[in-house]
């Protein structure tokens, strides 16, 4: 009876109907109510949701009085009828609504409690959504779209591809923008080709090394294996390297490091070739690369090249001072057959045909390099999927799109993965209701082949603020090089995230997870590699203090891709290395990168672990301890103790433990509490950059992973005792400053030092 009265009441009061509403995201990350009027007065209340009334219409006082009296009369009448009709207590609970209409019953059964403002799909839900949108067919189409015959940095093809990517981001409603940089790149002079002359053999190679010092040098030809410091020290025992021209085989270290090591030994020039022992390539394959011991435009070191007309040219300290040139394996064989001199050690010997590998030092060779600088306009293209809670914080996924030739593995694959991930995340937001807490930025870089020029110029352009917003960089360059194995280089802060992602993603063309395939508990030894200077993620980590990772699916028992820097980096060779499974491996690579990004934007708490630096710090400080102990015992060093550095190490570890304890004792559904914890975590990597060195002279300022006299590794090896004293003190305060930055309150700072 009461139900019928309520229904009649609702019919009379049509202007005052209750509302059912759902939550939708607002621009500020909060959710707002969208009103759907319903005749079922108590449906939402029965399920515990708040009620909502439309604003009352303007009515006369007389009408209001009559309405109130009518309501009271109906209520009294209904109460009396109900009391008379229902002698026995009702069996139904007073908080439930019973309906006779089947449609109303269906509607009632499908109304769920309104979720809290920060509700998210489960982790399993979002990872499945991502996996469903990454298919091998989609990647095959992307590879066809981005496979170009040539794509050199700053060329018409490069700009056209940048515009295409911009338009794709625009169609995906990702608010795209472009950063333009005006840089100087080095190319061969078409009127004066580079040349090498050895006896009667005079040839003009097509390959070259960008940023080589120009000029013509002559000196005794000397073979120096890979050109590592230990290699050249071994050669020096037999041959004076001063004024010589070193013939080096590519591999182990970068071209820039090879040339730098040669210059430090007094060499006048360098020739570099691909030995068949390391690179199973055609003997006449030309080789391309760069020899800038740094990244970015070497003529605007430490500052951005937004407008090159405003600044006088400044040379990077990493520019080589001697000429360097690449030659083919067949040309190198011809030189080594006539080089003469003492026999090389077995460790120096490669697999060139009819070559006995002698050290040389007998006959002169002439090297002439005539490379010229050209001004180029570069376009970096960005698209963003904005976060719904913390849009001012973002993870960046990036890939270079330029290459020396076709650059299929170097640029086409990475660009394809970048665009497919952007499309997948866009669909998850627009079609599936995924709401990332933080923003995802997708970046297409130019001039990566010249030493991450485009990416570095962007970092330099926003150096003062970028570390406060970018909390991780994921490089997509070279993610597919082969099949069967997996390697990665990353900040230690990301090791835990790498491990958890490997446990969830299956290896391509197999059923086991990456974690199981790569040794489970021993995965770090098999997977992790130190990040080298020519790694595309290195400037983000060592120059800007952003936790970064680059990773590669690769063939078994290999460490690099043989076709990089050659015209053989094409689709056929990559398909050969992957056994025709390139697109399937790209799916796995995209899932790995995508799941890492998902975890970083999905969870309240950033999955970055400061305690992962503990073992690396302990090893580095231990080496300094041993070095100072040796010098003290010999009497060469007095009044210096490494104890303060060790105390700073202890401060760091206590600060890391404090963060982990705070995490363990924090309600991780509390958004504001997690943001405060994230603030502390985000300070770690950037605080490890030395504040005592100039980014112009020493761009890779990271205390542990950088390059320069300020690093702990350099302090442990320096022979300059005054330098040791100074750098030890600065490193101590650098590390202590990092520990202090990680502390929540200023009164909790460890002041033991």
XYZ file of C-alpha atoms in Angstrom:
753
model
C 0.000 0.000 0.000
C 2.799 2.393 0.965
C 4.561 1.611 -2.312
C 1.483 2.581 -4.293
C 1.156 5.804 -2.321
C 4.793 6.669 -2.957
C 4.270 5.984 -6.673
C 1.230 8.222 -6.690
C 3.183 10.915 -4.875
C 5.969 10.753 -7.481
C 3.391 11.103 -10.217
C 1.994 14.248 -8.664
C 5.388 15.820 -8.008
C 6.854 15.563 -11.525
C 8.725 18.810 -11.109
C 10.599 17.403 -8.109
C 11.862 14.034 -9.446
C 14.943 12.511 -7.863
C 17.964 11.887 -10.054
C 20.372 9.071 -10.818
C 23.819 10.335 -11.776
C 27.165 8.977 -12.935
C 30.655 10.339 -12.506
C 32.685 11.691 -15.381
C 36.181 13.175 -15.369
C 36.530 16.891 -15.105
C 39.336 19.035 -16.441
C 40.945 19.299 -13.025
C 41.156 15.555 -12.568
C 38.107 15.366 -10.280
C 34.872 13.693 -11.285
C 31.616 15.567 -11.855
C 28.020 14.390 -11.822
C 25.981 13.915 -14.958
C 22.284 13.921 -14.131
C 19.849 11.299 -15.446
C 16.345 11.818 -14.097
C 14.513 8.765 -12.764
C 11.019 8.122 -11.509
C 12.307 5.606 -9.053
C 12.533 7.761 -5.980
C 14.564 5.530 -3.741
C 16.545 3.423 -6.172
C 19.847 5.217 -5.587
C 19.243 5.665 -1.882
C 18.613 1.955 -1.499
C 22.142 1.296 -2.705
C 23.806 3.795 -0.450
C 24.467 6.540 -3.005
C 23.945 10.224 -2.248
C 20.782 11.781 -3.611
C 20.513 14.842 -5.834
C 17.655 17.322 -6.304
C 17.361 19.774 -9.160
C 17.103 23.424 -8.189
C 13.500 24.238 -7.133
C 11.354 26.156 -9.584
C 10.125 29.618 -8.585
C 6.584 29.320 -7.250
C 4.207 31.570 -5.355
C 3.961 31.271 -1.581
C 0.301 30.190 -1.847
C 1.237 27.320 -4.157
C 4.012 26.225 -1.796
C 1.620 26.238 1.176
C -0.934 24.125 -0.704
C 1.740 21.678 -1.773
C 2.997 21.266 1.814
C -0.549 20.734 3.138
C -1.217 18.220 0.370
C 1.911 16.292 1.227
C 0.999 16.162 4.917
C -2.545 14.976 4.179
C -1.317 12.247 1.837
C 1.283 11.115 4.356
C -1.264 10.928 7.202
C -3.777 9.108 5.015
C -1.155 6.669 3.833
C 0.075 5.987 7.324
C -3.435 5.176 8.577
C -4.206 2.895 5.622
C -0.880 1.128 6.013
C -1.385 0.585 9.707
C -4.801 -0.921 9.136
C -3.775 -3.086 6.139
C -0.561 -4.545 7.609
C -1.292 -6.137 10.946
C 1.940 -8.148 10.912
C 5.508 -6.878 10.744
C 6.955 -6.612 7.201
C 9.339 -9.377 6.222
C 11.393 -7.136 3.921
C 14.189 -5.016 5.287
C 13.222 -1.363 5.477
C 16.266 -0.371 3.403
C 15.289 -2.400 0.325
C 12.949 -1.451 -2.525
C 10.665 -4.135 -3.919
C 9.317 -3.565 -7.424
C 6.755 -5.438 -9.464
C 7.782 -4.024 -12.834
C 10.336 -6.380 -14.539
C 12.029 -3.428 -16.242
C 12.368 -1.592 -12.944
C 13.717 -4.760 -11.337
C 16.355 -5.106 -14.084
C 17.337 -1.474 -13.695
C 17.570 -1.835 -9.954
C 19.812 -4.871 -10.278
C 22.250 -3.074 -12.584
C 22.705 0.106 -10.564
C 26.068 -0.001 -8.799
C 27.274 2.180 -5.982
C 28.881 5.310 -7.363
C 32.673 4.784 -7.248
C 34.860 7.073 -5.176
C 36.407 9.984 -7.107
C 39.778 8.239 -7.530
C 38.537 4.756 -8.435
C 40.595 2.965 -11.106
C 40.295 -0.245 -13.099
C 42.377 -3.075 -11.695
C 45.926 -3.609 -12.880
C 44.854 -6.785 -14.676
C 42.147 -4.840 -16.487
C 44.441 -2.126 -17.863
C 47.223 -4.512 -18.895
C 44.703 -6.657 -20.749
C 43.324 -3.566 -22.476
C 46.830 -2.670 -23.627
C 47.588 -6.208 -24.815
C 44.360 -6.350 -26.812
C 45.321 -3.218 -28.747
C 48.868 -4.291 -29.706
C 48.765 -6.753 -32.605
C 51.374 -7.964 -35.063
C 49.124 -6.917 -37.952
C 49.077 -3.330 -36.722
C 52.858 -3.299 -36.446
C 53.282 -4.684 -39.933
C 51.193 -1.800 -41.263
C 53.175 0.719 -39.203
C 56.479 -0.645 -40.536
C 55.241 -0.168 -44.093
C 54.173 3.394 -43.317
C 57.463 4.459 -41.705
C 59.950 2.531 -43.862
C 61.688 5.199 -45.970
C 64.582 4.856 -48.450
C 66.444 7.687 -46.686
C 65.821 9.765 -43.589
C 68.884 11.869 -42.738
C 68.470 14.447 -39.978
C 67.080 17.780 -41.107
C 66.353 16.537 -44.638
C 63.088 16.968 -46.498
C 62.205 13.344 -45.745
C 62.843 13.923 -42.028
C 60.656 17.044 -41.913
C 57.901 15.318 -43.898
C 57.913 12.408 -41.462
C 57.793 14.839 -38.538
C 54.717 16.487 -40.061
C 53.069 13.095 -40.546
C 53.666 12.205 -36.890
C 52.333 15.607 -35.812
C 49.143 15.047 -37.805
C 48.698 11.588 -36.314
C 48.997 13.029 -32.804
C 46.509 15.719 -33.787
C 44.008 13.141 -35.053
C 44.426 11.318 -31.758
C 43.551 14.577 -29.929
C 46.924 14.549 -28.169
C 47.514 18.333 -28.272
C 50.729 17.991 -30.326
C 53.497 20.578 -30.433
C 56.884 20.929 -32.118
C 60.248 22.104 -30.766
C 62.471 23.587 -33.479
C 66.244 23.654 -33.054
C 68.881 25.159 -35.315
C 72.002 23.019 -35.109
C 75.247 22.399 -36.938
C 75.755 18.908 -38.324
C 78.891 17.703 -40.067
C 78.820 16.029 -43.490
C 81.425 15.127 -46.147
C 82.371 17.807 -48.662
C 81.180 16.682 -52.094
C 83.880 18.801 -53.769
C 86.758 17.551 -51.604
C 86.172 13.927 -50.547
C 88.008 12.397 -47.613
C 90.951 10.187 -48.540
C 93.475 7.655 -47.209
C 96.850 6.982 -48.831
C 99.181 4.127 -47.861
C 102.024 3.529 -50.299
C 100.515 3.069 -53.722
C 97.043 2.469 -52.274
C 95.025 5.700 -52.499
C 91.254 5.552 -51.891
C 88.319 7.788 -51.009
C 85.882 6.173 -48.544
C 82.183 7.086 -48.672
C 81.559 6.492 -44.986
C 82.640 9.104 -42.461
C 82.696 10.113 -38.798
C 80.753 13.268 -37.992
C 82.498 15.916 -35.872
C 85.972 14.649 -36.759
C 88.617 17.357 -36.683
C 89.273 18.408 -40.301
C 92.771 18.350 -41.730
C 95.521 16.289 -43.312
C 97.871 14.199 -41.126
C 100.673 11.765 -41.826
C 102.145 9.229 -39.449
C 103.270 5.681 -38.902
C 100.402 3.218 -39.226
C 99.887 1.279 -35.959
C 97.282 -1.395 -35.221
C 95.624 -0.910 -31.790
C 92.813 -3.500 -31.625
C 89.676 -1.877 -30.092
C 91.502 1.232 -28.923
C 90.669 0.716 -25.266
C 93.096 2.155 -22.724
C 94.447 -1.295 -21.921
C 94.886 -2.051 -25.629
C 96.910 1.090 -26.284
C 99.004 0.623 -23.150
C 99.929 -2.843 -24.401
C 100.924 -1.462 -27.824
C 102.958 1.298 -26.191
C 105.264 -1.292 -24.681
C 106.512 -2.035 -28.202
C 105.813 1.116 -30.220
C 105.792 4.832 -29.470
C 102.324 6.088 -30.402
C 103.260 9.765 -30.610
C 102.425 11.102 -34.062
C 101.113 7.730 -35.276
C 97.869 6.974 -37.110
C 95.998 4.234 -35.261
C 94.041 1.544 -37.130
C 91.265 0.349 -34.794
C 88.503 -2.228 -35.052
C 84.983 -1.110 -34.112
C 83.369 -2.517 -30.983
C 83.580 -2.665 -27.166
C 83.595 1.149 -26.815
C 82.166 4.035 -28.845
C 83.919 5.688 -31.774
C 84.236 8.857 -29.677
C 86.001 7.003 -26.864
C 88.347 5.317 -29.331
C 89.396 8.661 -30.809
C 89.695 10.272 -27.365
C 91.918 7.449 -26.102
C 94.103 7.705 -29.210
C 94.502 11.473 -28.805
C 95.521 11.061 -25.158
C 98.339 8.731 -26.294
C 99.586 11.330 -28.747
C 98.231 9.802 -31.955
C 97.807 12.132 -34.945
C 94.783 10.392 -36.487
C 92.499 7.353 -36.366
C 91.094 4.862 -38.896
C 88.229 2.556 -37.839
C 86.924 -0.574 -39.584
C 84.542 -3.505 -39.012
C 86.395 -6.751 -38.330
C 84.601 -9.959 -39.453
C 85.157 -11.442 -36.002
C 82.673 -8.908 -34.601
C 80.602 -8.025 -37.671
C 79.706 -10.689 -40.233
C 79.183 -8.201 -43.025
C 80.179 -7.797 -46.635
C 83.826 -6.712 -46.776
C 83.126 -3.491 -48.678
C 80.403 -2.227 -46.286
C 80.770 1.492 -45.571
C 80.568 2.654 -41.949
C 79.053 5.860 -40.508
C 79.061 7.360 -37.033
C 80.090 10.340 -34.919
C 83.072 11.060 -32.634
C 81.694 13.779 -30.338
C 82.470 12.698 -26.778
C 79.133 14.002 -25.588
C 75.584 14.510 -26.805
C 73.642 17.305 -28.441
C 74.892 20.053 -30.728
C 78.625 20.304 -29.885
C 78.598 24.009 -30.791
C 75.999 24.910 -28.133
C 77.260 22.805 -25.201
C 75.095 23.045 -22.097
C 72.525 25.412 -23.624
C 69.803 24.898 -26.246
C 70.126 25.754 -29.928
C 66.704 27.387 -30.242
C 68.151 30.229 -32.296
C 71.763 29.858 -33.360
C 72.013 33.461 -34.498
C 71.874 34.760 -30.925
C 75.013 33.082 -29.651
C 78.661 33.005 -30.671
C 79.924 29.536 -31.538
C 81.223 27.620 -28.512
C 83.016 24.315 -28.926
C 82.185 21.365 -26.715
C 85.052 19.965 -24.676
C 84.135 16.604 -26.206
C 85.037 17.543 -29.771
C 88.083 15.571 -30.986
C 91.278 17.402 -31.882
C 92.530 14.828 -34.392
C 91.067 13.588 -37.710
C 89.151 10.312 -37.709
C 87.815 8.315 -40.653
C 86.099 4.977 -41.276
C 87.260 2.465 -43.910
C 85.823 -0.831 -45.140
C 87.031 -4.232 -43.959
C 88.553 -4.951 -47.373
C 90.588 -1.707 -47.198
C 91.685 -2.525 -43.654
C 92.864 -5.971 -44.811
C 94.976 -4.350 -47.531
C 96.609 -2.070 -44.943
C 97.241 -4.836 -42.400
C 98.823 -7.098 -45.011
C 101.622 -4.535 -45.439
C 101.739 -2.934 -41.988
C 104.862 -4.815 -40.801
C 106.295 -4.519 -37.293
C 106.049 -6.937 -34.344
C 103.319 -9.559 -34.048
C 100.150 -8.603 -32.215
C 98.995 -10.625 -29.204
C 96.327 -13.271 -29.698
C 93.702 -11.033 -28.080
C 94.275 -8.474 -30.857
C 93.681 -10.880 -33.727
C 90.462 -10.773 -35.724
C 89.245 -12.734 -38.717
C 90.339 -10.733 -41.757
C 91.389 -13.078 -44.566
C 95.123 -13.415 -45.311
C 96.081 -11.084 -42.447
C 98.611 -11.973 -39.752
C 97.781 -8.964 -37.524
C 101.047 -7.167 -36.820
C 101.367 -3.968 -34.817
C 103.049 -1.892 -37.520
C 104.922 1.294 -36.748
C 107.019 0.973 -39.916
C 105.351 2.757 -42.860
C 103.561 6.101 -43.025
C 99.919 6.577 -43.912
C 98.213 9.837 -44.882
C 94.669 10.645 -43.779
C 92.757 13.668 -45.037
C 89.350 14.674 -43.631
C 87.446 17.519 -45.289
C 84.059 17.314 -43.560
C 82.081 20.562 -43.457
C 79.507 21.995 -41.050
C 75.975 22.565 -42.331
C 73.136 24.382 -40.591
C 70.007 22.274 -40.150
C 66.585 22.919 -38.683
C 65.436 20.005 -36.545
C 61.873 19.259 -35.482
C 61.132 17.321 -32.300
C 57.447 16.335 -32.260
C 55.430 15.665 -29.095
C 51.975 14.378 -28.239
C 50.480 14.052 -24.768
C 47.802 12.057 -22.988
C 47.129 14.178 -19.939
C 46.826 12.676 -16.499
C 43.584 13.022 -14.568
C 45.147 13.497 -11.121
C 48.701 14.799 -11.549
C 48.869 16.078 -15.139
C 51.994 18.105 -14.281
C 54.033 14.930 -13.914
C 54.795 12.750 -16.876
C 56.648 9.779 -18.205
C 58.236 10.303 -21.616
C 58.473 7.596 -24.278
C 60.750 8.564 -27.161
C 62.305 7.300 -30.386
C 64.582 8.808 -33.016
C 63.269 8.884 -36.573
C 66.486 9.763 -38.502
C 69.223 7.408 -39.742
C 72.308 7.334 -41.970
C 70.509 5.207 -44.565
C 67.221 3.310 -44.351
C 67.767 2.805 -40.623
C 65.110 0.106 -40.364
C 66.074 -1.275 -36.941
C 67.517 2.039 -35.735
C 64.584 4.324 -36.571
C 61.663 2.620 -38.349
C 60.998 0.056 -35.618
C 61.244 2.547 -32.754
C 59.000 5.082 -34.485
C 56.439 2.353 -35.226
C 56.395 1.212 -31.591
C 56.071 4.831 -30.426
C 53.065 5.515 -32.637
C 51.297 2.226 -31.914
C 51.669 2.808 -28.162
C 50.300 6.335 -28.549
C 47.310 4.968 -30.457
C 46.739 2.187 -27.920
C 46.804 4.515 -24.907
C 44.513 6.977 -26.665
C 41.939 4.238 -27.321
C 42.182 3.015 -23.728
C 41.261 6.495 -22.514
C 38.603 7.324 -25.106
C 36.971 3.929 -25.566
C 37.637 2.007 -22.357
C 37.498 4.682 -19.678
C 41.122 4.324 -18.555
C 42.152 7.341 -16.500
C 45.922 7.640 -16.079
C 46.825 9.544 -12.949
C 49.882 11.123 -14.586
C 50.561 12.249 -18.123
C 52.183 10.278 -20.931
C 54.321 12.223 -23.413
C 55.293 10.641 -26.735
C 58.364 12.199 -28.379
C 59.837 11.775 -31.857
C 63.458 12.994 -31.921
C 65.630 14.090 -34.833
C 69.429 13.858 -35.287
C 69.776 10.867 -32.997
C 72.586 9.540 -35.225
C 74.751 12.567 -34.386
C 74.631 11.878 -30.656
C 71.034 12.339 -29.463
C 71.116 15.923 -30.722
C 67.370 16.569 -30.835
C 66.685 14.990 -27.439
C 69.627 16.714 -25.750
C 68.680 20.139 -27.096
C 65.182 19.656 -25.649
C 66.655 18.683 -22.284
C 68.970 21.689 -22.305
C 66.091 23.976 -23.231
C 64.171 23.100 -20.068
C 67.037 22.153 -17.766
C 65.871 24.265 -14.824
C 62.443 22.658 -14.541
C 62.303 19.382 -16.411
C 63.440 17.205 -13.500
C 60.437 18.418 -11.494
C 58.012 17.075 -14.102
C 59.608 14.132 -15.956
C 59.969 11.221 -13.574
C 61.027 8.542 -16.112
C 62.251 8.305 -19.694
C 61.708 5.100 -21.718
C 63.758 4.878 -24.920
C 62.273 2.917 -27.815
C 65.389 3.075 -30.005
C 66.650 -0.314 -31.156
C 64.136 -2.309 -29.126
C 64.263 -5.129 -31.709
C 67.696 -6.404 -32.813
C 67.091 -10.144 -32.900
C 65.400 -12.924 -30.970
C 66.097 -15.255 -28.073
C 67.579 -12.870 -25.518
C 66.980 -9.562 -23.779
C 69.279 -6.840 -22.412
C 68.609 -3.497 -20.744
C 70.450 -0.474 -19.381
C 68.752 1.614 -16.730
C 68.947 3.711 -13.616
C 69.042 1.420 -10.553
C 65.837 3.146 -9.398
C 64.015 1.248 -12.164
C 65.396 -2.224 -11.448
C 62.420 -3.288 -9.368
C 60.001 -2.108 -12.056
C 61.970 -3.964 -14.731
C 61.792 -7.147 -12.679
C 58.038 -6.949 -12.031
C 57.361 -6.197 -15.704
C 59.493 -9.135 -16.838
C 57.386 -11.389 -14.604
C 54.210 -10.362 -16.432
C 55.308 -10.146 -20.076
C 55.926 -13.316 -22.070
C 58.888 -13.699 -24.370
C 58.009 -13.349 -28.053
C 57.338 -16.594 -29.904
C 57.187 -18.576 -26.657
C 55.097 -19.330 -23.593
C 57.530 -18.500 -20.753
C 57.727 -15.089 -19.154
C 60.740 -12.884 -19.762
C 61.668 -13.327 -16.104
C 61.789 -17.118 -16.346
C 63.610 -17.133 -19.683
C 66.283 -14.725 -18.444
C 67.231 -16.700 -15.354
C 64.608 -15.733 -12.761
C 66.542 -14.748 -9.598
C 69.740 -14.343 -11.636
C 68.082 -12.060 -14.185
C 70.149 -8.986 -13.303
C 73.438 -10.630 -14.282
C 72.012 -11.769 -17.613
C 69.964 -8.696 -18.489
C 71.434 -5.512 -17.025
C 74.308 -3.688 -18.750
C 76.031 -0.430 -17.773
C 74.582 2.478 -19.729
C 77.158 3.691 -22.254
C 77.645 7.257 -23.436
C 76.202 6.535 -26.878
C 73.005 5.084 -25.383
C 70.024 7.296 -26.380
C 68.784 7.295 -22.775
C 72.146 8.414 -21.349
C 71.633 12.210 -21.622
C 68.352 11.906 -19.716
C 70.033 10.005 -16.898
C 73.544 11.449 -16.657
C 72.854 15.045 -17.746
C 69.318 15.727 -16.526
C 68.929 13.342 -13.596
C 65.862 11.558 -14.956
C 65.527 7.805 -14.231
C 65.827 6.238 -17.684
C 65.886 2.904 -19.477
C 66.732 1.532 -22.894
C 66.161 -2.141 -23.719
C 66.676 -4.526 -26.617
C 65.389 -7.903 -27.719
C 68.515 -9.368 -29.255
C 69.984 -12.567 -30.664
C 71.669 -15.012 -28.318
C 75.338 -14.396 -27.421
C 75.433 -10.923 -28.953
C 75.668 -7.454 -27.435
C 74.956 -5.206 -30.427
C 73.306 -5.061 -33.829
C 75.835 -5.633 -36.603
C 74.104 -3.453 -39.192
C 73.920 -0.190 -37.241
C 75.694 2.667 -38.964
C 75.654 0.936 -42.351
C 73.449 0.859 -45.428
C 72.599 -2.759 -44.522
C 70.227 -1.708 -41.731
C 67.139 -2.704 -43.687
C 64.026 -4.848 -43.365
C 65.552 -8.009 -44.842
C 68.488 -8.090 -42.434
C 66.322 -7.487 -39.378
C 63.902 -10.189 -40.487
C 66.882 -12.528 -40.833
C 67.986 -11.740 -37.271
C 64.462 -12.304 -35.927
C 63.812 -15.379 -38.064
C 60.911 -13.552 -39.759
C 59.257 -12.694 -36.432
C 59.950 -8.951 -36.370
C 56.347 -7.825 -35.877
C 55.700 -10.393 -33.122
C 58.801 -9.259 -31.228
C 57.693 -5.647 -31.682
C 54.414 -6.549 -29.960
C 56.357 -7.856 -26.957
C 58.657 -4.827 -26.936
C 55.627 -2.527 -26.981
C 53.994 -4.505 -24.169
C 57.168 -4.264 -22.073
C 57.515 -0.505 -22.570
C 53.770 0.025 -22.299
C 53.407 -1.925 -19.068
C 56.293 -0.020 -17.494
C 54.619 3.248 -18.478
C 51.225 1.975 -17.311
C 52.559 1.087 -13.880
C 54.129 4.527 -13.554
C 50.901 6.384 -14.408
C 48.368 3.954 -12.913
C 49.492 3.538 -9.293
C 49.238 6.185 -6.605
C 52.894 5.592 -5.735
C 55.782 5.809 -8.186
C 57.478 2.420 -8.491
C 61.001 3.807 -8.131
C 63.181 2.290 -5.393
C 65.991 4.503 -3.968
C 67.452 1.547 -2.035
C 68.537 -0.020 -5.347
C 71.460 2.415 -5.330
C 72.801 1.021 -2.038
C 74.967 -1.756 -3.462
C 76.346 0.471 -6.233
C 77.278 3.123 -3.691
C 78.908 0.586 -1.391
C 81.092 -0.771 -4.206
C 82.127 2.708 -5.361
C 82.994 3.909 -1.852
C 84.908 0.687 -1.171
C 87.163 1.349 -4.182
C 87.933 4.829 -2.886
C 88.691 3.346 0.552
C 91.215 0.957 -0.980
C 92.796 3.702 -3.080
C 93.236 6.099 -0.152
C 94.487 3.266 2.068
C 97.208 2.401 -0.484
C 98.289 6.026 -0.818
C 98.339 6.498 2.950
C 100.470 3.401 3.531
C 102.977 4.529 0.907
C 103.222 7.953 2.526
C 102.050 9.773 -0.606
C 98.825 11.000 0.995
C 98.415 12.413 4.483
C 95.552 13.971 6.396
C 92.834 12.520 4.176
C 90.216 10.031 5.328
C 87.356 8.462 3.389
C 85.272 8.212 6.575
C 83.206 11.282 5.764
C 82.308 9.870 2.370
C 81.311 6.621 4.053
C 79.119 8.530 6.496
C 77.428 10.247 3.559
C 76.835 6.812 2.056
C 75.239 5.777 5.347
C 73.075 8.905 5.298
C 71.842 7.985 1.838
C 70.971 4.449 2.898
C 69.133 5.681 5.997
C 67.209 8.164 3.877
C 66.275 5.390 1.423
C 65.185 3.160 4.318
C 63.158 6.048 5.729
C 61.275 6.377 2.435
C 60.591 2.637 2.323
C 59.388 2.683 5.951
C 57.126 5.622 5.176
C 55.682 3.692 2.243
C 55.052 0.658 4.451
C 53.210 2.809 7.000
C 51.196 4.917 4.566
C 47.691 4.332 3.310
C 48.493 4.007 -0.392
C 44.939 4.946 -1.319
C 45.591 8.391 0.183
C 46.361 10.476 -2.881
C 47.938 13.414 -1.067
C 50.139 11.192 1.109
C 51.387 9.387 -1.997
C 52.115 12.669 -3.753
C 54.326 13.717 -0.828
C 56.177 10.397 -1.042
C 56.523 10.794 -4.804
C 58.048 14.243 -4.274
C 60.785 12.683 -2.172
C 61.411 9.842 -4.620
C 61.640 12.206 -7.589
C 64.470 14.135 -5.921
C 66.855 11.182 -5.795
C 68.218 10.977 -9.345
C 68.498 14.705 -9.883
C 70.217 15.201 -6.526
C 72.949 12.792 -7.660
C 74.002 15.341 -10.302
C 77.050 17.216 -9.076
C 76.274 20.908 -8.429
C 80.011 21.651 -8.479
C 80.723 21.132 -12.181
C 79.642 23.124 -15.208
C 77.161 21.500 -17.603
C 79.118 23.194 -20.389
C 82.454 21.581 -19.530
C 81.109 18.431 -17.848
C 77.595 17.699 -19.154
C 77.353 14.189 -17.686
C 77.245 15.348 -14.069
C 75.896 12.198 -12.402
C 77.993 11.259 -9.360
C 77.829 7.519 -10.052
C 76.872 7.118 -13.711
C 78.351 10.271 -15.244
C 81.708 11.008 -16.803
C 84.385 13.312 -15.399
C 86.730 13.930 -12.484
C 83.759 14.433 -10.128
C 82.533 10.817 -10.336
C 83.277 8.264 -7.628
C 84.867 5.977 -10.239
C 87.271 8.727 -11.318
C 88.166 9.607 -7.719
C 89.143 5.977 -7.127
C 91.573 6.062 -10.075
C 93.040 9.571 -10.130
C 96.794 10.010 -9.779
C 96.564 13.753 -9.061
C 96.542 13.917 -5.264
C 95.385 17.520 -5.041
C 92.563 16.669 -7.415
C 91.717 13.699 -5.212
C 91.454 15.905 -2.100
C 89.153 18.389 -3.790
C 86.920 15.889 -5.574
C 86.592 13.698 -2.468
C 85.223 16.640 -0.481
C 82.839 17.701 -3.243
C 81.600 14.145 -3.802
C 80.952 13.782 -0.077
C 78.731 16.858 0.018
C 77.056 15.879 -3.241
C 76.022 12.539 -1.737
C 75.063 14.067 1.603
C 72.968 16.654 -0.232
C 71.121 13.876 -2.038
C 70.385 12.154 1.291
C 69.100 15.426 2.753
C 66.840 16.022 -0.258
C 65.190 12.655 0.330
C 64.212 13.497 3.915
C 60.622 14.558 4.538
C 61.239 17.270 7.139
C 64.211 19.585 7.464
C 64.560 18.731 11.156
C 65.082 15.069 10.203
C 68.185 15.784 8.086
C 71.131 13.637 9.127
C 73.893 16.042 10.180
C 76.558 13.547 11.253
C 79.097 14.985 8.787
